[in-house]
Amino acid sequence: MEALLTKRGSGRELAIVLHGPHGCPEEMQGVSTAIEERSEDIDILTPVLPYGGFFGLFRTTPVEQIVRDVVEEIDKALADRERRGDGGVYERLILVGYSCGAVIARKIAIVVHGETASAPFVKDLKRLERTWAGSIERIILLAGMSRGWAPEIARDWLQSAFWTLGSWYCAIAAMLRLPVPTLYAMRQGQPFIVQTRLEWLALMRSNRLVEKRGARAQELRRRGGRFSTCEAVPPIFVVQLLGAIDDLVSPDDAVDIVVHKGDNASFVLIETPDTTHHGAINMRKPDKDQRRMLEDALGSVLVPDARSLADTCREFTVTDQARFLLLAKAAGDSHDDLRKIAVARTHMADTLSATPDGMVTDVVFVIHGIRDKGFWTHKIARAIKLQAEREQRVFRSFTGTYGYFAIFPFVAPWIRHWKTGWLMDHYVLMRALYPEAKFSYVGHSNGTYLLGHALLHYPAAKFHHVVFAGSVVRCDFPWSALLPDKSASMPGQVDKVLNYVATKDWVVAIFAKAFQTFPAMFDLGSAGYDGFNEYRGETRHPDLHEAKFIVGTHEAGIREAHWDDIARFIVKGEPPTSDAPREAPPEWKSVQPRLLRFASSGAPALLVVWALLGALFIWSLATIAWEAWLPVLYCAAVYLFVTRF
């Protein structure tokens, strides 16, 4: 990786400026000039990131590698500073990132502070802890995509269509084991984005920041530096500069807003007037008269009937100068001064919690499956809350829906992965709102797949008690690697699991089991009908439980007869006391019907028959429609068949 280091003055401070997609250090010149107003002694490091340039969208460098490379460039800059011979060092660091570069800036701050137990790193980002982490004073996000991009948040229909096509291409490329463009990692719900947000929450709520800052201050004082006390500002002060008409960044990213409470919050949101996403870095240094005019407008925020900053920019055409001044203030002004020009918390989205609720002890996700609108999720959540009241626990629930999910979209792995991203995006928000809570999960059908996939790809996601019903997770799912290892005092990603195995779940026995035969293409399975292999093994994990067998088909596990059992397991961790089927005659033997067992063993062949019948149906409709000159009705019938069946 190449990087340009601009040296100024005595070089006591270093700003790392990271450009966005298609960008380059040259287009960040206005940003660098604004940062220079902080001090005559600040040097500017501007790495050339792989996703820059005209063909940046097609670059496939893993984003984890970019993070590692930037950390190494910072190491080189610090080493170069010490070689100057004047005995000086960089006492403070500022990270400045635009768009996707803002996500990388935050990730750098996380990894150099080291891994926290509550949010483990992925393998490629371990062992990047640095002593200079304590010198990071603030992070400035210019239109930062903290929550990631997604087609549904784009205001412009053309941008949304472009993002949708790009998402499909990247997802299919990933399924075929082909290189995936770097920027796909920035999609909302993707592991890199979710991990970054969870790791940031864990870091800001740990003692790591204060410890690193204090240790770095002592080290620099011994060397004769003038590093101020670590109490002067919050450890890592984050400033988000977001355009008033930004058409790409979602305005409801609540992670930073709810990390801290009250006046000690280490995050401020400053709105730049008349600014789109692409215009966030268009800056020009104001002259003396323009600066005075803009300062007066900023100082009259609370004055009734005073001309606003936006009105001043429009009237005198000084929008670029306003962006420059706001960035200069973001880089140099104190926490208290910036709060005066920031968006007040009470003026943000009403859907945000006023403050994180530390009184909530538990949060439970109740997630529905395919071909289901999920009305029952609210009822199971209510049963869990009633059980929690008896145990004097404070539960909150998430029963959101990802919409009606037909079989055809369910078959496409990338669409299931996007639904996993939807789940994890909401998981981060709930983590931010309820910092002291344990998280549990009840999933049915595709809801079980979402959590199974998340546990394997989001190591920072942790759950207390998990209940699966009608599970479409593979039978060889590696629970032993996720559950606690009590002999070694090692916590797990999941504390306890209960899996309901039904007697007549033909959906899982035939449909999901058929896909289990092709693990290279489909990560689906028949755990809701056959159970998990590890449960049948000789060395069964003590925290892996199964209820064998419950009478019924695919919906058996979420019937009202089991709500109290589910609630007891979620709240108290107590599995059902008997494996005998509920509502079964006394002579019942816990054996699934032989005919269904036979059909299940030939599931792959039945899947081929099913696919042929579906193709025949569509072909027959085509023949009838075109002969009757009804192509529009044909297209409507195929659409309904694919999206509703």
XYZ file of C-alpha atoms in Angstrom:
645
model
C 0.000 0.000 0.000
C 1.263 3.471 -0.902
C 0.815 6.464 1.396
C 1.725 10.133 1.301
C 3.040 11.711 4.531
C 2.900 15.508 4.688
C 5.230 16.832 7.397
C 4.476 20.162 9.106
C 6.120 21.959 11.988
C 7.449 19.884 14.863
C 5.114 17.006 14.064
C 3.591 16.343 17.471
C 0.264 15.162 16.034
C -0.672 12.869 13.159
C -3.936 12.789 11.192
C -4.709 9.715 9.074
C -7.077 10.658 6.237
C -8.881 7.796 4.447
C -10.693 8.428 1.173
C -13.890 6.789 -0.041
C -14.827 4.574 -3.029
C -13.442 5.764 -6.392
C -11.422 8.307 -4.439
C -7.773 9.165 -3.978
C -5.654 11.298 -1.619
C -5.752 14.208 -4.079
C -9.539 14.603 -3.803
C -9.150 14.770 -0.009
C -6.926 17.854 -0.256
C -9.638 20.148 1.082
C -10.178 17.777 3.993
C -6.454 17.733 4.786
C -6.257 21.535 4.656
C -9.145 21.824 7.108
C -7.480 19.346 9.460
C -4.280 21.384 9.326
C -6.099 24.263 11.035
C -6.045 22.223 14.221
C -2.338 22.818 14.717
C 0.829 23.922 12.934
C 2.476 20.763 14.273
C 0.086 18.222 12.745
C 1.320 15.884 10.001
C -1.085 14.316 7.492
C -0.908 10.664 6.371
C -3.071 9.812 3.340
C -2.910 6.134 2.282
C -3.986 5.063 -1.199
C -6.727 2.497 -0.575
C -7.295 -0.369 -3.059
C -10.937 0.514 -3.742
C -9.985 3.946 -5.090
C -9.859 5.038 -8.708
C -12.190 4.565 -11.649
C -12.309 0.753 -11.298
C -12.526 0.820 -7.508
C -15.871 -0.997 -7.464
C -14.249 -4.064 -9.008
C -11.250 -4.344 -6.668
C -11.384 -7.524 -4.578
C -8.807 -6.855 -1.853
C -10.261 -8.207 1.427
C -11.211 -5.317 3.673
C -9.400 -7.001 6.577
C -6.191 -6.778 4.557
C -6.797 -3.065 3.976
C -7.098 -2.540 7.733
C -3.845 -4.399 8.335
C -2.056 -2.414 5.637
C -3.194 0.949 7.023
C -2.053 -0.054 10.519
C 1.348 -0.897 9.057
C 1.497 2.487 7.304
C 0.790 4.189 10.629
C 3.571 2.102 12.208
C 5.945 3.349 9.496
C 4.893 6.959 10.017
C 5.494 6.704 13.773
C 8.880 5.077 13.201
C 9.805 7.775 10.672
C 8.883 10.467 13.206
C 11.229 8.990 15.796
C 14.053 8.900 13.234
C 13.963 12.675 12.722
C 16.534 13.111 15.477
C 14.802 15.804 17.572
C 13.581 13.340 20.182
C 9.935 14.059 19.402
C 7.093 11.609 18.838
C 3.472 11.783 17.736
C 1.578 12.505 20.937
C -1.915 12.503 19.459
C -3.561 10.727 16.528
C -6.725 11.648 14.643
C -8.484 9.256 12.283
C -10.525 10.883 9.501
C -12.560 8.760 7.118
C -14.986 9.538 4.331
C -17.877 7.179 3.430
C -16.532 3.608 3.577
C -13.193 5.010 4.740
C -14.994 6.038 7.931
C -15.781 2.383 8.685
C -12.139 1.465 8.170
C -11.060 4.350 10.433
C -13.237 3.031 13.237
C -12.021 -0.526 12.657
C -8.412 0.599 12.960
C -9.148 2.212 16.315
C -10.741 -1.045 17.469
C -8.063 -3.514 16.421
C -5.106 -1.493 17.746
C -6.721 -1.438 21.200
C -6.837 -5.218 21.182
C -9.525 -7.860 21.405
C -12.108 -7.784 24.203
C -13.585 -10.969 25.635
C -17.168 -9.895 24.881
C -16.506 -9.280 21.172
C -13.870 -11.600 19.659
C -12.166 -10.591 16.414
C -12.142 -12.615 13.234
C -8.873 -14.488 12.688
C -7.481 -12.067 10.090
C -7.615 -9.107 12.509
C -5.997 -10.633 15.566
C -2.548 -9.602 16.839
C -2.812 -5.967 15.704
C -2.735 -4.428 19.187
C -0.432 -1.384 19.358
C 0.942 0.749 22.178
C 0.099 3.912 20.233
C -3.627 3.113 20.476
C -3.777 5.327 23.570
C -2.764 8.327 21.464
C -5.960 8.222 19.373
C -7.859 11.304 20.499
C -10.763 11.416 18.098
C -12.325 9.905 14.997
C -14.001 12.158 12.430
C -16.545 10.495 10.162
C -17.383 12.342 6.956
C -20.703 10.883 5.785
C -19.595 7.709 7.512
C -21.481 4.555 6.553
C -21.373 3.149 10.082
C -24.371 0.888 9.471
C -23.401 0.081 5.897
C -25.157 0.568 2.591
C -28.307 -1.221 1.455
C -30.588 -0.878 -1.589
C -33.600 -0.064 0.570
C -32.013 3.040 2.129
C -31.000 4.711 -1.138
C -33.215 7.696 -1.921
C -32.584 7.562 -5.648
C -34.252 4.688 -7.516
C -31.325 4.394 -9.927
C -28.847 4.051 -7.056
C -31.120 1.494 -5.409
C -31.318 -0.544 -8.625
C -27.538 -0.384 -9.047
C -26.963 -1.551 -5.463
C -29.496 -4.363 -5.918
C -27.777 -5.680 -9.048
C -24.402 -5.346 -7.342
C -25.644 -7.259 -4.323
C -26.854 -10.125 -6.498
C -23.591 -10.273 -8.405
C -21.480 -10.270 -5.241
C -23.643 -12.845 -3.507
C -23.547 -15.244 -6.455
C -19.788 -14.729 -6.818
C -19.340 -15.568 -3.132
C -21.451 -18.716 -3.520
C -19.262 -19.805 -6.470
C -16.108 -19.125 -4.404
C -15.087 -16.305 -6.758
C -13.387 -13.079 -5.565
C -15.924 -10.618 -4.201
C -15.537 -6.825 -4.582
C -14.179 -5.149 -1.473
C -17.144 -2.840 -1.010
C -19.578 -5.749 -0.597
C -18.152 -6.112 2.913
C -19.684 -2.696 3.647
C -23.227 -3.863 2.872
C -25.637 -3.542 5.767
C -25.652 -6.742 7.825
C -22.427 -8.153 6.362
C -20.021 -9.666 8.933
C -17.434 -6.884 8.640
C -19.992 -4.152 9.370
C -21.776 -6.015 12.162
C -18.540 -7.163 13.782
C -17.203 -3.601 13.702
C -20.299 -2.250 15.437
C -20.325 -4.975 18.085
C -16.592 -4.592 18.695
C -17.022 -0.830 19.041
C -19.771 -1.282 21.624
C -17.596 -3.706 23.570
C -14.545 -1.435 23.410
C -16.401 1.708 24.503
C -17.914 -0.161 27.457
C -14.644 -1.711 28.587
C -11.745 -0.304 30.581
C -9.399 -0.820 27.637
C -9.654 2.778 26.386
C -8.727 4.394 29.699
C -5.969 1.850 30.351
C -4.370 2.389 26.940
C -4.708 6.152 27.170
C -3.181 6.277 30.653
C -0.296 3.982 29.717
C 0.472 6.029 26.599
C 0.369 9.281 28.598
C 2.867 7.938 31.127
C 5.147 6.683 28.368
C 5.176 10.052 26.601
C 5.737 12.007 29.795
C 8.783 9.902 30.534
C 10.074 10.890 27.104
C 9.462 14.570 27.744
C 6.253 14.954 25.770
C 3.448 17.359 26.600
C 0.613 14.853 26.448
C -2.299 16.213 28.496
C -4.155 14.134 31.047
C -6.440 11.437 29.773
C -9.347 13.090 31.626
C -9.246 16.150 29.337
C -11.639 14.601 26.789
C -13.497 11.279 26.600
C -11.225 8.460 25.405
C -11.739 8.592 21.636
C -14.134 11.381 20.806
C -16.230 10.598 17.704
C -17.619 13.347 15.464
C -19.974 12.478 12.612
C -20.361 15.157 9.927
C -23.448 14.193 7.947
C -24.931 16.105 5.032
C -28.432 17.482 5.431
C -29.411 15.874 2.104
C -27.118 12.831 2.205
C -28.839 10.311 -0.038
C -26.789 7.219 0.852
C -26.228 7.148 4.623
C -29.062 5.957 6.842
C -29.859 8.588 9.501
C -30.954 6.024 12.114
C -27.599 4.478 12.997
C -27.978 4.493 16.770
C -24.856 2.679 17.916
C -22.711 5.683 18.812
C -25.670 7.624 20.112
C -26.568 5.071 22.781
C -23.119 3.929 23.868
C -22.838 6.568 26.588
C -25.284 8.584 28.627
C -25.688 12.254 29.410
C -23.066 14.948 29.104
C -20.182 12.479 29.002
C -21.261 11.075 25.664
C -18.240 10.697 23.407
C -20.221 11.204 20.194
C -21.670 14.266 18.471
C -23.565 14.530 15.205
C -23.049 17.739 13.233
C -25.162 18.432 10.169
C -23.565 20.125 7.178
C -26.043 22.259 5.184
C -27.025 21.547 1.594
C -24.634 18.585 1.412
C -25.102 15.287 -0.415
C -23.037 12.185 0.213
C -20.658 12.908 -2.640
C -20.410 16.580 -1.731
C -19.242 15.929 1.843
C -15.575 16.417 0.903
C -16.030 19.461 -1.330
C -14.372 22.176 0.777
C -12.787 25.566 0.310
C -10.987 27.640 2.896
C -13.072 30.719 3.790
C -11.571 34.192 3.732
C -11.712 36.446 6.780
C -15.153 37.928 6.030
C -16.683 34.552 5.154
C -15.285 32.989 8.308
C -16.755 35.748 10.485
C -20.127 35.412 8.760
C -20.188 31.619 9.250
C -19.034 31.904 12.866
C -21.876 34.343 13.559
C -24.385 31.917 12.018
C -23.061 29.023 14.107
C -23.178 31.128 17.260
C -26.833 32.045 16.765
C -28.207 28.492 16.750
C -30.392 29.144 19.795
C -31.208 32.780 19.021
C -34.881 33.208 17.977
C -35.466 34.309 14.377
C -31.713 34.457 13.688
C -30.397 33.570 10.244
C -29.414 29.876 10.275
C -26.202 28.469 8.892
C -28.141 26.886 6.015
C -29.763 30.245 5.132
C -26.374 31.963 5.240
C -24.850 29.338 2.935
C -27.640 29.659 0.403
C -27.747 33.448 0.465
C -24.002 34.024 0.147
C -22.999 30.782 -1.659
C -20.545 29.690 1.009
C -21.552 26.042 1.452
C -18.092 24.695 0.613
C -16.578 27.143 3.097
C -19.084 26.036 5.769
C -18.034 22.412 5.328
C -14.402 23.472 5.702
C -15.103 25.405 8.882
C -17.198 22.619 10.428
C -14.481 20.048 9.748
C -11.815 22.349 11.180
C -13.925 22.706 14.318
C -14.525 18.953 14.462
C -10.770 18.430 14.424
C -9.760 21.113 16.894
C -12.609 22.297 19.118
C -13.289 20.879 22.554
C -16.038 18.443 23.378
C -18.138 21.139 25.064
C -17.770 23.592 22.181
C -18.811 21.006 19.610
C -21.876 20.046 21.602
C -23.142 23.616 21.134
C -23.323 23.214 17.334
C -24.242 19.503 17.268
C -27.692 18.021 16.714
C -29.304 17.617 20.135
C -30.150 14.085 21.128
C -33.777 15.070 21.717
C -33.991 16.227 18.086
C -32.892 12.883 16.666
C -35.201 10.040 15.678
C -37.925 9.402 18.244
C -37.428 5.666 17.753
C -34.099 5.883 19.586
C -34.008 5.116 23.266
C -33.385 8.199 25.408
C -30.527 6.368 27.109
C -29.357 2.764 27.211
C -31.508 0.829 29.679
C -29.213 -0.945 32.113
C -32.136 -2.329 34.142
C -33.126 -4.836 31.463
C -31.643 -8.242 32.351
C -32.603 -10.194 29.234
C -33.602 -9.751 25.611
C -35.202 -12.525 23.572
C -35.457 -12.660 19.785
C -38.457 -14.628 18.493
C -38.089 -15.091 14.736
C -40.471 -16.768 12.295
C -39.712 -18.972 9.300
C -40.758 -19.363 5.670
C -44.292 -18.795 4.410
C -45.195 -17.233 7.730
C -46.054 -13.689 8.839
C -44.965 -14.449 12.384
C -48.023 -13.445 14.415
C -47.287 -16.237 16.907
C -43.952 -14.660 17.822
C -45.687 -12.025 19.953
C -47.531 -14.725 21.895
C -44.415 -16.721 22.719
C -42.679 -13.482 23.713
C -45.585 -12.750 26.077
C -45.315 -16.214 27.647
C -41.604 -15.631 28.198
C -42.230 -12.255 29.850
C -44.824 -13.805 32.185
C -42.321 -16.480 33.203
C -39.659 -13.797 33.681
C -41.893 -11.830 36.056
C -42.115 -14.876 38.322
C -38.315 -14.980 38.405
C -38.071 -11.197 38.937
C -36.221 -10.751 35.648
C -36.763 -7.846 33.260
C -37.224 -9.113 29.699
C -37.564 -7.233 26.442
C -38.406 -8.952 23.167
C -37.716 -8.480 19.478
C -40.425 -9.984 17.292
C -39.699 -8.121 14.082
C -40.403 -9.656 10.709
C -38.337 -9.853 7.540
C -41.560 -10.305 5.563
C -43.264 -13.222 3.898
C -40.547 -15.602 2.709
C -41.568 -18.078 0.015
C -39.811 -21.360 -0.776
C -38.129 -20.148 -3.963
C -36.261 -17.233 -2.322
C -35.472 -19.541 0.597
C -33.606 -21.886 -1.747
C -31.245 -19.097 -2.873
C -28.338 -19.044 -0.347
C -27.536 -15.366 -0.839
C -31.090 -14.288 -0.012
C -30.945 -16.319 3.220
C -27.626 -14.642 3.978
C -29.191 -11.193 3.487
C -31.899 -12.168 5.970
C -29.120 -13.141 8.388
C -27.718 -9.665 7.872
C -31.148 -8.225 8.683
C -31.182 -10.192 11.946
C -27.678 -9.141 12.964
C -28.318 -5.494 12.127
C -31.172 -5.503 14.647
C -29.076 -7.514 17.095
C -26.516 -4.685 17.181
C -29.215 -2.092 17.878
C -30.624 -4.150 20.741
C -27.109 -4.668 22.111
C -26.657 -0.909 22.126
C -29.995 -0.265 23.844
C -29.650 -2.966 26.523
C -25.971 -3.124 27.487
C -26.382 -5.324 30.588
C -28.782 -7.862 29.095
C -28.250 -11.496 28.173
C -29.627 -12.338 24.741
C -31.697 -15.443 24.023
C -33.357 -16.724 20.871
C -36.415 -18.656 19.717
C -36.438 -19.552 16.040
C -38.702 -21.565 13.787
C -37.843 -22.937 10.345
C -35.790 -20.296 8.503
C -35.487 -18.464 11.820
C -33.254 -21.322 13.013
C -31.090 -21.008 9.910
C -30.582 -17.275 10.474
C -29.087 -17.834 13.910
C -27.070 -20.895 12.864
C -25.477 -18.967 10.014
C -24.881 -15.947 12.254
C -23.102 -18.001 14.924
C -20.633 -19.304 12.340
C -19.872 -15.951 10.691
C -20.267 -13.345 13.458
C -18.011 -14.382 16.363
C -18.936 -11.288 18.394
C -22.603 -12.388 18.515
C -23.427 -14.208 21.753
C -26.623 -15.831 23.010
C -27.683 -17.226 26.366
C -30.471 -19.768 25.747
C -31.539 -20.876 22.258
C -34.679 -22.784 21.204
C -35.059 -24.268 17.719
C -38.356 -25.609 16.322
C -38.802 -27.004 12.824
C -35.076 -26.490 12.398
C -33.571 -26.394 8.914
C -30.022 -26.323 10.298
C -27.686 -29.127 9.247
C -27.557 -32.174 11.505
C -23.749 -31.919 11.733
C -23.862 -28.345 13.045
C -20.778 -27.873 15.306
C -22.451 -27.099 18.627
C -19.484 -28.373 20.633
C -17.358 -25.527 19.250
C -19.988 -22.943 20.241
C -21.140 -24.190 23.654
C -19.091 -23.559 26.830
C -16.113 -25.752 27.630
C -16.539 -25.967 31.389
C -13.504 -28.218 31.872
C -11.290 -25.423 30.507
C -13.426 -22.588 31.953
C -14.011 -21.325 28.412
C -17.272 -19.458 27.718
C -19.124 -20.189 24.510
C -21.054 -18.217 21.975
C -24.172 -19.987 23.229
C -24.861 -21.186 26.772
C -27.675 -23.713 26.223
C -29.631 -25.114 23.266
C -33.006 -26.864 23.055
C -34.044 -28.432 19.743
C -37.614 -29.650 19.155
C -37.775 -32.725 16.894
C -41.194 -33.390 15.370
C -42.766 -36.689 14.323
C -44.288 -35.628 11.007
C -42.326 -32.581 9.864
C -42.351 -33.459 6.186
C -41.075 -30.003 5.175
C -37.804 -30.672 6.984
C -37.752 -34.441 6.411
C -37.982 -34.128 2.634
C -37.330 -30.589 1.484
C -34.559 -29.452 3.858
C -32.987 -32.917 4.036
C -32.672 -33.035 0.267
C -30.501 -29.909 0.340
C -28.434 -31.378 3.156
C -27.136 -33.857 0.571
C -25.384 -30.997 -1.257
C -23.325 -29.218 1.427
C -21.118 -27.406 -1.064
C -24.090 -25.419 -2.403
C -26.689 -25.427 0.374
C -25.998 -25.055 4.104
C -29.424 -26.447 5.027
C -30.336 -29.585 6.926
C -32.922 -31.679 8.747
C -32.187 -31.113 12.448
C -35.893 -30.475 13.053
C -36.692 -34.041 11.943
C -33.538 -36.094 12.548
C -32.030 -34.128 15.434
C -28.394 -33.089 15.783
C -25.628 -35.647 15.360
C -23.843 -34.391 18.468
C -26.940 -35.098 20.580
C -26.917 -38.726 19.434
C -23.162 -39.050 19.986
C -21.525 -40.793 22.910
C -19.966 -37.554 24.171
C -23.064 -35.374 24.093
C -22.507 -31.853 25.363
C -24.436 -31.355 28.650
C -25.896 -28.050 27.440
C -27.315 -29.460 24.194
C -30.900 -30.661 24.691
C -33.547 -32.118 22.393
C -37.257 -32.747 22.862
C -37.912 -36.014 21.010
C -40.491 -36.398 19.724
C -43.283 -33.837 19.604
C -46.417 -34.787 17.716
C -47.152 -32.788 14.608
C -45.821 -31.352 11.398
C -43.630 -28.326 10.687
C -45.488 -26.041 13.123
C -45.517 -28.565 15.988
C -42.813 -26.877 18.046
C -44.517 -23.480 18.123
C -47.979 -24.719 19.096
C -49.511 -23.327 22.265
C -48.914 -26.592 24.132
C -45.166 -25.865 24.142
C -45.148 -22.157 24.967
C -44.684 -22.636 28.694
C -41.850 -25.131 28.141
C -40.134 -22.706 25.775
C -40.577 -19.887 28.280
C -39.090 -21.956 31.117
C -36.073 -22.860 29.030
C -35.455 -19.296 27.885
C -35.825 -17.838 31.392
C -34.477 -20.624 33.615
C -32.573 -22.893 31.241
C -34.740 -25.902 32.182
C -35.493 -28.264 29.261
C -38.792 -30.197 29.137
C -38.735 -32.999 31.727
C -40.100 -35.621 29.365
C -39.309 -36.494 25.784
C -42.738 -38.117 25.385
C -44.997 -36.514 22.787
C -47.564 -34.043 24.068
C -51.265 -34.774 23.413
C -50.422 -38.374 22.433
C -52.264 -41.567 23.430
C -50.577 -43.634 26.181
C -49.633 -46.420 23.789
C -47.673 -43.995 21.604
C -44.096 -45.017 20.925
C -41.612 -42.275 20.104
C -41.136 -43.452 16.542
C -41.760 -41.349 13.451
C -44.038 -42.791 10.751
C -42.248 -45.350 8.613
C -43.601 -43.970 5.352
C -42.211 -40.523 6.113
C -38.910 -42.101 7.163
C -38.761 -43.900 3.827
C -39.612 -40.722 1.909
C -37.003 -38.818 3.902
C -34.288 -41.288 2.942
C -35.075 -40.646 -0.730
C -35.389 -36.886 -0.309
C -32.897 -35.932 -3.067
C -34.864 -37.908 -5.647
C -38.132 -36.367 -4.442
C -36.558 -32.933 -4.755
C -35.756 -33.633 -8.410
C -39.354 -34.730 -8.990
C -40.612 -31.584 -7.262
C -38.361 -29.380 -9.424
C -39.536 -31.132 -12.601
C -43.182 -30.702 -11.625
C -42.586 -27.015 -10.944
C -40.906 -26.581 -14.322
C -43.748 -28.487 -15.998
C -46.281 -26.221 -14.309
C -44.540 -23.075 -15.532
C -44.134 -24.538 -19.054
C -47.783 -25.555 -19.236
C -48.853 -22.086 -18.162
C -46.615 -20.628 -20.857
C -48.154 -22.816 -23.535
C -51.688 -21.923 -22.535
C -50.928 -18.233 -22.083
C -49.182 -17.725 -25.404
C -51.756 -19.695 -27.344
C -54.475 -17.616 -25.727
C -52.500 -14.415 -26.135
C -52.317 -13.878 -22.368
C -48.610 -13.353 -21.688
C -49.287 -10.739 -19.009
C -51.427 -13.166 -17.011
C -48.742 -15.805 -17.458
C -46.052 -13.543 -16.052
C -48.319 -12.664 -13.128
C -48.980 -16.370 -12.426
C -45.281 -17.246 -12.486
C -44.498 -14.285 -10.227
C -47.096 -15.384 -7.688
C -45.908 -18.992 -7.883
C -42.312 -18.000 -7.202
C -42.927 -15.380 -4.509
C -45.894 -16.862 -2.612
C -45.523 -20.660 -2.846
